Tab-separated table of C-alpha atoms and ligand atoms in Angstrom:
chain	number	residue	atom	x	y	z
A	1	UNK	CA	0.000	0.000	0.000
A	2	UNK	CA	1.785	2.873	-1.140
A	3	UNK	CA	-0.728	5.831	0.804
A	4	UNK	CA	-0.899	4.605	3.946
A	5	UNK	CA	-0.912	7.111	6.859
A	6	UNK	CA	1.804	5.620	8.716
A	7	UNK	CA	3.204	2.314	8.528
A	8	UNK	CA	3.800	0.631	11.578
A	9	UNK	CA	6.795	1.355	12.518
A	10	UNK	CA	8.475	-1.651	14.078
A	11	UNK	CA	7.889	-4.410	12.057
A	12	UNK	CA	8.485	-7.706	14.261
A	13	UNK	CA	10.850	-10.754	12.986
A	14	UNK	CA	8.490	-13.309	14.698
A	15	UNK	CA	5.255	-12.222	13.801
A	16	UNK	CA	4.361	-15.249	12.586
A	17	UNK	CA	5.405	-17.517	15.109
A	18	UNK	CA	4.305	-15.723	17.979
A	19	UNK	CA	0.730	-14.411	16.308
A	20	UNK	CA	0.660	-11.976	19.343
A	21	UNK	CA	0.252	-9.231	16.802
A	22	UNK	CA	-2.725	-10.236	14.803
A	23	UNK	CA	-2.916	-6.753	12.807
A	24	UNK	CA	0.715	-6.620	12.631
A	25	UNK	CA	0.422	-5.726	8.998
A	26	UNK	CA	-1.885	-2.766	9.747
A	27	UNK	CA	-0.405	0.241	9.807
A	28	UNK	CA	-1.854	1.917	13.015
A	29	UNK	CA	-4.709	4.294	11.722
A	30	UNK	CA	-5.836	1.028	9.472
A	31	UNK	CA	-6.251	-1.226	13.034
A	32	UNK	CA	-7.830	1.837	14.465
A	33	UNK	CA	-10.278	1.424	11.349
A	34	UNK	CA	-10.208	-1.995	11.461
A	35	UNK	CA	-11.392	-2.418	15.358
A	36	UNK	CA	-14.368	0.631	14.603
A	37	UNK	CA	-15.591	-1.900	11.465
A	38	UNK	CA	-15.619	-4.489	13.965
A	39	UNK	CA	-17.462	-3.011	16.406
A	40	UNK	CA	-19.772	-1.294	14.500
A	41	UNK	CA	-20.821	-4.832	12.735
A	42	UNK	CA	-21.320	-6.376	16.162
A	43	UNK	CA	-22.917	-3.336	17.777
A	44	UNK	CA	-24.673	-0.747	15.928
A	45	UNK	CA	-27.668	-2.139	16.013
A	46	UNK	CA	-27.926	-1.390	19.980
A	47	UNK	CA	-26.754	2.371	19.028
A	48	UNK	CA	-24.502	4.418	17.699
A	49	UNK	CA	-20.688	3.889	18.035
A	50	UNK	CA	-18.855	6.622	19.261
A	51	UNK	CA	-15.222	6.443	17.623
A	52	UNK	CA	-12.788	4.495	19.020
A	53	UNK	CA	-9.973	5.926	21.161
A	54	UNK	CA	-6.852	4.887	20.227
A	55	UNK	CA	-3.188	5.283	21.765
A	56	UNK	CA	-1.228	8.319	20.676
A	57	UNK	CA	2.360	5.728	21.012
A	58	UNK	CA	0.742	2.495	20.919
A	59	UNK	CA	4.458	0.582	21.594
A	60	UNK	CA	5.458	-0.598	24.660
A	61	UNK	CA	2.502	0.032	26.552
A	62	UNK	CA	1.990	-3.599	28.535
A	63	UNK	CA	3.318	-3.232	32.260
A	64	UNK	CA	3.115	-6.941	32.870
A	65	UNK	CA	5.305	-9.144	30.771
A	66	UNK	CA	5.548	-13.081	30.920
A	67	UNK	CA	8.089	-15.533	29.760
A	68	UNK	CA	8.520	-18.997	29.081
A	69	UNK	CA	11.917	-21.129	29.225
A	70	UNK	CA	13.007	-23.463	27.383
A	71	UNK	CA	16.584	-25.664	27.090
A	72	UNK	CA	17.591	-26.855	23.544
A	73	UNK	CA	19.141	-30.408	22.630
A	74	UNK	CA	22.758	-28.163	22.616
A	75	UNK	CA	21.883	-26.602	26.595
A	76	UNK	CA	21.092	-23.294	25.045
A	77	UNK	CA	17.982	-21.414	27.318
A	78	UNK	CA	15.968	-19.617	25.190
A	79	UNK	CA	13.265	-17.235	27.001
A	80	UNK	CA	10.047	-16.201	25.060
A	81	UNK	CA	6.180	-16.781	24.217
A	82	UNK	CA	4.528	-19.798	23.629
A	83	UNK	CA	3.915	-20.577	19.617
A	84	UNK	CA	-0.102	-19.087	19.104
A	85	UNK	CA	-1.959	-22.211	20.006
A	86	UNK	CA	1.084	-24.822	21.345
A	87	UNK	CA	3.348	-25.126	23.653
A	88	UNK	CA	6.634	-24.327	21.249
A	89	UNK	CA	8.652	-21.419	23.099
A	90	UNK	CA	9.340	-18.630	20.507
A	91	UNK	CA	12.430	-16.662	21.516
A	92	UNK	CA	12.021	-13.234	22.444
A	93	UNK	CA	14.366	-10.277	23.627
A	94	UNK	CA	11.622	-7.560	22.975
A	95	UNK	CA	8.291	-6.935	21.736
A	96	UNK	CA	7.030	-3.666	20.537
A	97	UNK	CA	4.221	-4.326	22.509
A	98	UNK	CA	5.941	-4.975	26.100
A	99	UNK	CA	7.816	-2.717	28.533
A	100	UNK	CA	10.937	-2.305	27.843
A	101	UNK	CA	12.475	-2.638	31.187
A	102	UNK	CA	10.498	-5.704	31.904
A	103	UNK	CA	12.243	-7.110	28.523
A	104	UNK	CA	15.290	-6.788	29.808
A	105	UNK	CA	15.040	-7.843	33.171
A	106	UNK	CA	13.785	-11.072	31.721
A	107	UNK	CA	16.808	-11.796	29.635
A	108	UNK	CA	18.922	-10.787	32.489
A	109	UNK	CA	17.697	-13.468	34.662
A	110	UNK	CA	17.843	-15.644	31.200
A	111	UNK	CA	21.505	-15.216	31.057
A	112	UNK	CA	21.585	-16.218	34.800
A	113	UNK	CA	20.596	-19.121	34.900
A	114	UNK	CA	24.003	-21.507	34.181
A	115	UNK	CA	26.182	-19.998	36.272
A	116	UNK	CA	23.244	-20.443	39.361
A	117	UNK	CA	23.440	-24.122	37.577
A	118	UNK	CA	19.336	-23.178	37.661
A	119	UNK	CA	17.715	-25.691	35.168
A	120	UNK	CA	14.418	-25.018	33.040
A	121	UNK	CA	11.126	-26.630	33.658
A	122	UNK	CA	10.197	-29.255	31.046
A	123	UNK	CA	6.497	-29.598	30.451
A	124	UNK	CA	6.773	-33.016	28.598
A	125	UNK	CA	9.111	-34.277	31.617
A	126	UNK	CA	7.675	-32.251	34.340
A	127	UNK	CA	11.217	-32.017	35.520
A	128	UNK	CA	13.230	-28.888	35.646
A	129	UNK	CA	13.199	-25.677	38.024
A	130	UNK	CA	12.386	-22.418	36.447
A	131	UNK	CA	8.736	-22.162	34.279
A	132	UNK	CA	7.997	-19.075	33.865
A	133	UNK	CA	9.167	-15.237	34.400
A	134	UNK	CA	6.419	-11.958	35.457
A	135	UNK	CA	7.303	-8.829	35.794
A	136	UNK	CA	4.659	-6.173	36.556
A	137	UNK	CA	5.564	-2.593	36.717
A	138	UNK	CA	3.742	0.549	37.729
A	139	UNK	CA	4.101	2.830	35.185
A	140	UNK	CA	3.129	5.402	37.291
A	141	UNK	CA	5.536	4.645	40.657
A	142	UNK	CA	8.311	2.398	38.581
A	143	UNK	CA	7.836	0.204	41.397
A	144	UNK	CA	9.104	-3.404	39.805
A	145	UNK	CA	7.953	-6.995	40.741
A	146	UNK	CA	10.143	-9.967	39.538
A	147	UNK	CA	7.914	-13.391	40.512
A	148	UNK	CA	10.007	-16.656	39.510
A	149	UNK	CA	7.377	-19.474	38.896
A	150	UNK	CA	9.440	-22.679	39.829
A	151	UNK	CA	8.264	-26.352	39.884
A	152	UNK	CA	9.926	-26.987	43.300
A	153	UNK	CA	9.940	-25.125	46.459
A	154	UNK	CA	13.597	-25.677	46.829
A	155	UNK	CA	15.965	-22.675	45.285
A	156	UNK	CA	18.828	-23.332	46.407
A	157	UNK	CA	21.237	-20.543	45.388
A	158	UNK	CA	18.635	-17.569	46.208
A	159	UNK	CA	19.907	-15.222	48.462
A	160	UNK	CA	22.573	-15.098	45.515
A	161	UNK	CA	20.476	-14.965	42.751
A	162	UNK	CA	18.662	-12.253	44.143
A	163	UNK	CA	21.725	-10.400	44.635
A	164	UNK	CA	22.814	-10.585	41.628
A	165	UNK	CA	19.922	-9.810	39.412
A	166	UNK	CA	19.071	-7.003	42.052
A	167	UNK	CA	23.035	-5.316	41.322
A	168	UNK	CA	21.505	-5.277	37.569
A	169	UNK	CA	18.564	-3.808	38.288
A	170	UNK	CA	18.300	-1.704	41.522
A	171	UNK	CA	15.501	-0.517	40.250
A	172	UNK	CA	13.428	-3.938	41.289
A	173	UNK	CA	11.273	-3.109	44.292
A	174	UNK	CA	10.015	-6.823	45.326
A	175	UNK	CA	11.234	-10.368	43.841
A	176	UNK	CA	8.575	-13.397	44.562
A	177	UNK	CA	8.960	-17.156	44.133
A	178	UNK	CA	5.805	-18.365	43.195
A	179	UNK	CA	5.404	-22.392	43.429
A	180	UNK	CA	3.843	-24.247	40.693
A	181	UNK	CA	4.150	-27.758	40.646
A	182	UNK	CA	1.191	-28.868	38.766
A	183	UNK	CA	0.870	-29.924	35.217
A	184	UNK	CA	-1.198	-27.485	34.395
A	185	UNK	CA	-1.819	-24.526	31.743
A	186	UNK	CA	-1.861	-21.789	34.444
A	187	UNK	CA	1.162	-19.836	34.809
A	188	UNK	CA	1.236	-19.134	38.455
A	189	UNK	CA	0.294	-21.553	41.328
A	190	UNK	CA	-1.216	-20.973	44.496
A	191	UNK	CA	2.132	-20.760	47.251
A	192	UNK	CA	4.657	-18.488	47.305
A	193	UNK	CA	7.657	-17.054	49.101
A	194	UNK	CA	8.626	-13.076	49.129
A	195	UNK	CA	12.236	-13.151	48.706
A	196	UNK	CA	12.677	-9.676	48.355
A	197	UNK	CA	10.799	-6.436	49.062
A	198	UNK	CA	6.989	-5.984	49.932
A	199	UNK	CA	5.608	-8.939	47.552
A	200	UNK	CA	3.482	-6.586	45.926
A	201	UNK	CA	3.706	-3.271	43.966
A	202	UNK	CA	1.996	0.128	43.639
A	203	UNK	CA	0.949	1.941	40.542
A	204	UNK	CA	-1.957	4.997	40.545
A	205	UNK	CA	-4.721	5.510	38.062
A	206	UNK	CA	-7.306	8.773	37.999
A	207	UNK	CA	-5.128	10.054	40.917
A	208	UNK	CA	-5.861	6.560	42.869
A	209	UNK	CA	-3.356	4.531	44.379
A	210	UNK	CA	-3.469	0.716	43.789
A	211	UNK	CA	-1.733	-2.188	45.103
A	212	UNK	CA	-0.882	-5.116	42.647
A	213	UNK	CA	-0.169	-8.671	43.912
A	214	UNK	CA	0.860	-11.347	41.981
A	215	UNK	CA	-2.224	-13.314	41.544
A	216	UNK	CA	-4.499	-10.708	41.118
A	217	UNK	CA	-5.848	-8.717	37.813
A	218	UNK	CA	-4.578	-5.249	36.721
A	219	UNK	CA	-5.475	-3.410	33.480
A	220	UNK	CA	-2.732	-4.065	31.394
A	221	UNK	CA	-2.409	-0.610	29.309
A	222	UNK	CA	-2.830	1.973	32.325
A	223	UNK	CA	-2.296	4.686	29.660
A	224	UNK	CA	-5.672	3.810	28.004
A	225	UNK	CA	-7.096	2.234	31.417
A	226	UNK	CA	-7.085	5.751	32.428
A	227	UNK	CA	-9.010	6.578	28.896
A	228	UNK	CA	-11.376	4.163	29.563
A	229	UNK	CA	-12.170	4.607	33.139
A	230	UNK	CA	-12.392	8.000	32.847
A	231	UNK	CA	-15.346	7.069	30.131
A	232	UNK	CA	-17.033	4.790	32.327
A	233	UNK	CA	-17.211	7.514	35.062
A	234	UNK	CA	-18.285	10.234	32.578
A	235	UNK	CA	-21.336	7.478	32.038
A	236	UNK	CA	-22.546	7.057	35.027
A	237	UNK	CA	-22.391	10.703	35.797
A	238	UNK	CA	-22.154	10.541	39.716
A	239	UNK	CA	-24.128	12.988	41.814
A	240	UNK	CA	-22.992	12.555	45.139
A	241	UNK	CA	-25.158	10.286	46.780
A	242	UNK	CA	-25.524	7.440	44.523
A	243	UNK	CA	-24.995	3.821	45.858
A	244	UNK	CA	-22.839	1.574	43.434
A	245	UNK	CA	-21.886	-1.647	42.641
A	246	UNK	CA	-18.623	-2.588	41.087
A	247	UNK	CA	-19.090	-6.171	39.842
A	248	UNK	CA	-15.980	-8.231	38.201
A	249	UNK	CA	-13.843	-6.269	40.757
A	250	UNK	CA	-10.637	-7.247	40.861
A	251	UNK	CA	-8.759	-4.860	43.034
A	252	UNK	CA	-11.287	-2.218	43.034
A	253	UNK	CA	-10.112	0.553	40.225
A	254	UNK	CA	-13.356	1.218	38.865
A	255	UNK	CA	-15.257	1.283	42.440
A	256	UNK	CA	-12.509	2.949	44.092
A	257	UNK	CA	-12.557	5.712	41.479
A	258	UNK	CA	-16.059	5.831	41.624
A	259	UNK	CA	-15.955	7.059	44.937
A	260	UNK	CA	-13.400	9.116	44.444
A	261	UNK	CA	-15.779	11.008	41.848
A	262	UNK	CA	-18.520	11.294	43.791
A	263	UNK	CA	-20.253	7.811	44.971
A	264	UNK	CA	-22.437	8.171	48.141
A	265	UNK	CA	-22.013	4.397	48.901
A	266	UNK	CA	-19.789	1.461	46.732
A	267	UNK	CA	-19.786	-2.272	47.048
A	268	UNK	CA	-17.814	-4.198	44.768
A	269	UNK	CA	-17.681	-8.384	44.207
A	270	UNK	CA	-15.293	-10.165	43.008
A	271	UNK	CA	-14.424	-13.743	42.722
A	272	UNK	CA	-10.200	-14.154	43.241
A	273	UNK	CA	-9.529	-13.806	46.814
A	274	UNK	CA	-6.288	-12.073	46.586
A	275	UNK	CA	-7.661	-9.657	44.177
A	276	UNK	CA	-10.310	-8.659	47.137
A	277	UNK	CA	-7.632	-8.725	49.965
A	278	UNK	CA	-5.907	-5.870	47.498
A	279	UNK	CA	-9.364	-3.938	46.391
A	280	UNK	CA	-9.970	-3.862	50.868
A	281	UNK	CA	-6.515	-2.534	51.344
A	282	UNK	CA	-6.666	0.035	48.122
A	283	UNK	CA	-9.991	1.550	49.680
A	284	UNK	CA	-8.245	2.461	53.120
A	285	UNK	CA	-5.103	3.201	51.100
A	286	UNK	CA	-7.228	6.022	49.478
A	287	UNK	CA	-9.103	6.846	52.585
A	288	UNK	CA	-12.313	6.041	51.711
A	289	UNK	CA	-15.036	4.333	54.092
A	290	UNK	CA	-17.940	4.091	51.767
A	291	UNK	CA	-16.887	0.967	49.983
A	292	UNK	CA	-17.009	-2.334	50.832
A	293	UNK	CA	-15.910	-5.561	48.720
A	294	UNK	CA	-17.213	-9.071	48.623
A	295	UNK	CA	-15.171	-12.317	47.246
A	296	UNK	CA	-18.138	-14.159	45.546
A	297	UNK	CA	-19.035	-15.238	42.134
A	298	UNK	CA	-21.037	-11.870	40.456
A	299	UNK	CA	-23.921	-13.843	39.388
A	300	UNK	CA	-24.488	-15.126	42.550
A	301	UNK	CA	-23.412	-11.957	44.596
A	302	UNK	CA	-26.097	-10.027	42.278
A	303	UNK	CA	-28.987	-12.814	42.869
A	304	UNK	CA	-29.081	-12.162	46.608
A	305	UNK	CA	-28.487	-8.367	46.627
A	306	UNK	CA	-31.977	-8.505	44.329
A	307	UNK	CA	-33.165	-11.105	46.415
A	308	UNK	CA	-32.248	-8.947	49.762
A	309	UNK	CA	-33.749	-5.543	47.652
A	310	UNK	CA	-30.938	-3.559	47.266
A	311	UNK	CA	-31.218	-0.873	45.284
A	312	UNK	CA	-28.086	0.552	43.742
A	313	UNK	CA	-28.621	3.525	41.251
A	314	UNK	CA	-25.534	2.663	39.050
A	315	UNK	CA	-24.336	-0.781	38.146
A	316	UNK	CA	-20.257	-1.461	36.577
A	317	UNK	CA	-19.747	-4.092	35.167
A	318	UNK	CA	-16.511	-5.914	33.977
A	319	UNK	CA	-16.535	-9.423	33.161
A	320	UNK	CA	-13.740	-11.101	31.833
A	321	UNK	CA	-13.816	-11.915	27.973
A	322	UNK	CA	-16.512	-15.139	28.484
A	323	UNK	CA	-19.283	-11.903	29.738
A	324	UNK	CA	-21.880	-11.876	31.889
A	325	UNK	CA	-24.358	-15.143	33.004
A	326	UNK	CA	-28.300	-15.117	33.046
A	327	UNK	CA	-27.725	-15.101	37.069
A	328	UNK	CA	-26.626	-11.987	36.257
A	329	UNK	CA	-28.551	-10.296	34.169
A	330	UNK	CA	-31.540	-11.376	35.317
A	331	UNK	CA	-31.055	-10.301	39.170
A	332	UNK	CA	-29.356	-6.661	37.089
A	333	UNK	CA	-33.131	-6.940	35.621
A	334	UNK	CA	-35.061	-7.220	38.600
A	335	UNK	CA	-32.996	-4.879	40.640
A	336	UNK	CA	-33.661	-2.325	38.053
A	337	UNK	CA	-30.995	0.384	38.553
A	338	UNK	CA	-31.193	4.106	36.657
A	339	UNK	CA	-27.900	3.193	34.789
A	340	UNK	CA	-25.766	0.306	33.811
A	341	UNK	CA	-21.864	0.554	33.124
A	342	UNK	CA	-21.161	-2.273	30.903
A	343	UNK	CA	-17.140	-2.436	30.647
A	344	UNK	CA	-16.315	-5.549	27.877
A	345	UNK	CA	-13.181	-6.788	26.654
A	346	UNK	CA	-14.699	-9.137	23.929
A	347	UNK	CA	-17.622	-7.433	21.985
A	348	UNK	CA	-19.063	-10.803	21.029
A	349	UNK	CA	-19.765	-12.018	24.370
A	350	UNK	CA	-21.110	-7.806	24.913
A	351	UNK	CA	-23.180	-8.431	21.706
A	352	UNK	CA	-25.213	-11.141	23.426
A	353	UNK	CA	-25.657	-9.820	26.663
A	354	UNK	CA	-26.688	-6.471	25.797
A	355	UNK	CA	-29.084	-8.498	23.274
A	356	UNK	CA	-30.942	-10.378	26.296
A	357	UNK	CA	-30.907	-7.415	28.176
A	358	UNK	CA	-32.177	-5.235	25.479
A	359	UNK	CA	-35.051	-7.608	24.687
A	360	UNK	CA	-35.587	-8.815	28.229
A	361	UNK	CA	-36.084	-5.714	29.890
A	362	UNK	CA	-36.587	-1.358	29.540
A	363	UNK	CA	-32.731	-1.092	29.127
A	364	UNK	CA	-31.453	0.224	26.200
A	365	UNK	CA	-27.555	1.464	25.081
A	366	UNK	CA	-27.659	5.104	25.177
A	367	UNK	CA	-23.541	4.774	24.643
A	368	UNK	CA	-21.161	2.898	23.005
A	369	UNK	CA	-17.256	3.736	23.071
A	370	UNK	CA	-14.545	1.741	21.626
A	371	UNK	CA	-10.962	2.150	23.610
A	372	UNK	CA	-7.980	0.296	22.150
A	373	UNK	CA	-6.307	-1.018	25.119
A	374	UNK	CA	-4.332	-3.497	23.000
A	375	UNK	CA	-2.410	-2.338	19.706
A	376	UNK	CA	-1.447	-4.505	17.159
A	377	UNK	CA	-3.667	-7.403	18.898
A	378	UNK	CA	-7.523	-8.632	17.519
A	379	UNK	CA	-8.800	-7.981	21.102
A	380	UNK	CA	-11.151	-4.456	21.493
A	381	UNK	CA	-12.333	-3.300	24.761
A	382	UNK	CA	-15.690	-1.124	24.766
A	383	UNK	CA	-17.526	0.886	27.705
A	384	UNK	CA	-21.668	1.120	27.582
A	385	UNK	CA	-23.897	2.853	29.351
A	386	UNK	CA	-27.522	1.639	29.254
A	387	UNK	CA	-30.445	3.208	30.985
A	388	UNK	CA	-33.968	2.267	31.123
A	389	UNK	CA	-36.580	3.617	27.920
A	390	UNK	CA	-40.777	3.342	28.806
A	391	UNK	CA	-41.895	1.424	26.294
B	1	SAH	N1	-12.813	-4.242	37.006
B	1	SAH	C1	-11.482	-4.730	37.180
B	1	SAH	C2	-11.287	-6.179	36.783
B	1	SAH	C3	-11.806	-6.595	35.433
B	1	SAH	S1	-11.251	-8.154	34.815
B	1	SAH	C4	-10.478	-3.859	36.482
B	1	SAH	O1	-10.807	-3.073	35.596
B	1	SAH	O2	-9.298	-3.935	36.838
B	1	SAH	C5	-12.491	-9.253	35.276
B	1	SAH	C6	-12.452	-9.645	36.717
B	1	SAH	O3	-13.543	-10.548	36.920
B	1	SAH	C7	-11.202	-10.391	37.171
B	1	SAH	O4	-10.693	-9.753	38.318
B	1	SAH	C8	-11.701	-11.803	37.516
B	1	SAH	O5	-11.034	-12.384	38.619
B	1	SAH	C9	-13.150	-11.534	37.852
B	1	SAH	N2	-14.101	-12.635	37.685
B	1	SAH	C10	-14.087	-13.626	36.746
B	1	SAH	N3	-15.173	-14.406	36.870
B	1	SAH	C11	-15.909	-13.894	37.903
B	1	SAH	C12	-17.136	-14.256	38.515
B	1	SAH	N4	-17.858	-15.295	38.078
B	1	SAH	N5	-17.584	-13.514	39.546
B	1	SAH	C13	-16.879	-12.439	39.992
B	1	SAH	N6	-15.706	-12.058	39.459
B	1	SAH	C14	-15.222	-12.770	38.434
């Protein structure tokens, strides 16, 4: 294409292999365009799509970074992603899509790993020490967590290890060994050891401060988290004595702002426990008292507020990329709030939920806004406000 806008910039050698990047070979404008067409086909018929927001540098911007390990027939470790849909380990230094910092720390600790005689884990085998590598880091503190998933508890060498990747990287507030010795799919498993630091990091959003374990979710882009947030607050329009729910949780960023901007009375639910333990601690962190969180599955959280008659005038809502259940949405029916905050990160799964709501009950989309939280990927996060229409 010889007119295009701007071409994207850093074309990737494993683009292929890694299919991370699904509109790679978009320039940016045309995956801007691309995610709006999307949308729009899933969508419009609800209402109107606003334009999507996209990133003004949209490189770099992920603040939590995984890798895999893997040991070649020859001894060689090579660090990376998993192959798009196997278990083949890709090797990576940097992706355009990843902090860069959190790049290097990971082949840092790579290059490590002989002279610590540390091995890495096999899957086939189940043998083998290190699995995987996360690094989260605040964007907005630069507070750095380094959590070492091993298959055994045992590390023998770490007091030295930690030493030495810490002289490298001073900047590295807390270093975790996370224990997973399952066979499993799941990166991280459910013990682990703080080996250096607090065992958990800081970052602030909307002027909030948040705290960020391991284990527990955290917006990925916080440049456009900010975007998007500040879109779902916009929505719901907060008076001042409004009582909120904040459903799909996590550590309490969209509740926690919420009352920040003017919530009379927030109560969030959330299913991960360790996410909650954070969301409890962020609320007295940002010295509020009107907000209260509960671990418990949404739907079922939602079926006994209705069932109890509560009577919250705005609803979020965040589910993870599978959406929303008829628990749900029926008990969001019968409690009937004046608006409904409907934050998706898969507009298929939003396409059928706002189409049982929409034909179950007086809600309707008054708002539709595309954010692109993730450049150069297929996935498209929207925000929705819906409020009730006589019929
Ligand atoms: N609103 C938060 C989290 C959104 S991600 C934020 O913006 O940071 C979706 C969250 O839903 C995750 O924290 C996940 O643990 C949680 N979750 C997944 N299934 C759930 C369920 N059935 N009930 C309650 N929470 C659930």
């Amino acid at each position: 294409m010889s007119n295009r806008p701007e071409t994207n910039k850093q074309s990737c050698p494993v683009y292929k292999k890694c299919g991370g990047c699904q509109l790679q070979n978009l320039s940016y404008p045309e995956q801007l365009e691309f995610k709006q067409k999307k949308v729009e086909k899933l969508l419009k018929r609800f209402c109107t799509v606003e334009k999507i927001i996209g990133m003004k540098t949209p490189y770099h911007y992920r603040n939590k970074v995984q890798a895999a390990f893997y040991t070649d027939k020859k001894g060689k470790i090579i660090s990376g992603v998993y192959q798009s849909g196997s278990h083949h380990v890709v090797g990576i230094d940097s992706c355009q899509t990843e902090d860069v910092i959190a790049d290097k720390i990971i082949v840092a600790v790579r290059k490590l790993l002989p002279s610590f005689r540390m091995t890495t884990y096999n899957e086939d085998t189940g043998k083998g020490f290190l699995r995987h590598i996360l690094v989260k880091r605040g964007f907005a503190t630069n507070q750095i967590m380094l959590v070492l998933v091993t298959g055994t508890p045992v590390f023998p060498s770490k007091n030295n290890f930690v030493k030495a990747i810490l002289k490298q990287f001073p900047e590295i507030t807390t270093i975790v060994q996370n224990i997973n010795p399952y066979r499993t799919n799941l990166v991280l498993g459910d013990n682990q050891k703080v080996l250096y630091g607090k065992g958990y990091i800081e970052d602030i959003l909307c002027g909030c401060r948040f705290r960020i374990s391991p284990k527990s979710f955290y917006q990925i882009n916080p440049v456009q988290t900010e975007v998007l947030y500040g879109k779902a607050i916009e929505f719901a329009n907060l008076k001042g004595s409004e009582t909120v729910l904040d459903t799909y949780c996590g550590i309490g960023t969209i509740g926690i702002i919420a009352a920040k901007n003017g919530a009379g009375n927030v109560i969030g639910a959330e299913l991960n426990g360790d996410a909650v333990r954070d969301a409890i601690v962020n609320a007295r962190a940002n010295n509020l008292k009107n907000i209260r969180f509960y671990k418990a599955d949404a739907g079922e959280f939602m079926r006994e507020a209705a069932n109890e008659d509560e009577k919250p005038d705005v609803v979020f809502m965040d589910p993870p990329r599978a959406g929303s259940d008829r628990k749900f949405l029926e008990s969001l029916i019968k409690m009937s709030p004046k608006k409904v905050v409907y934050v998706s990160c898969n507009p298929e799964t939003l396409a059928r939920d706002l189409a049982y709501l929409t034909q179950n009950s007086p809600y309707k989309a008054q708002k539709i806004q595309p954010v692109d939280m993730f450049p150069h990927t297929a996935h498209i996060e929207c925000v929705v406000l819906l409020t009730k229409v006589l019929r």
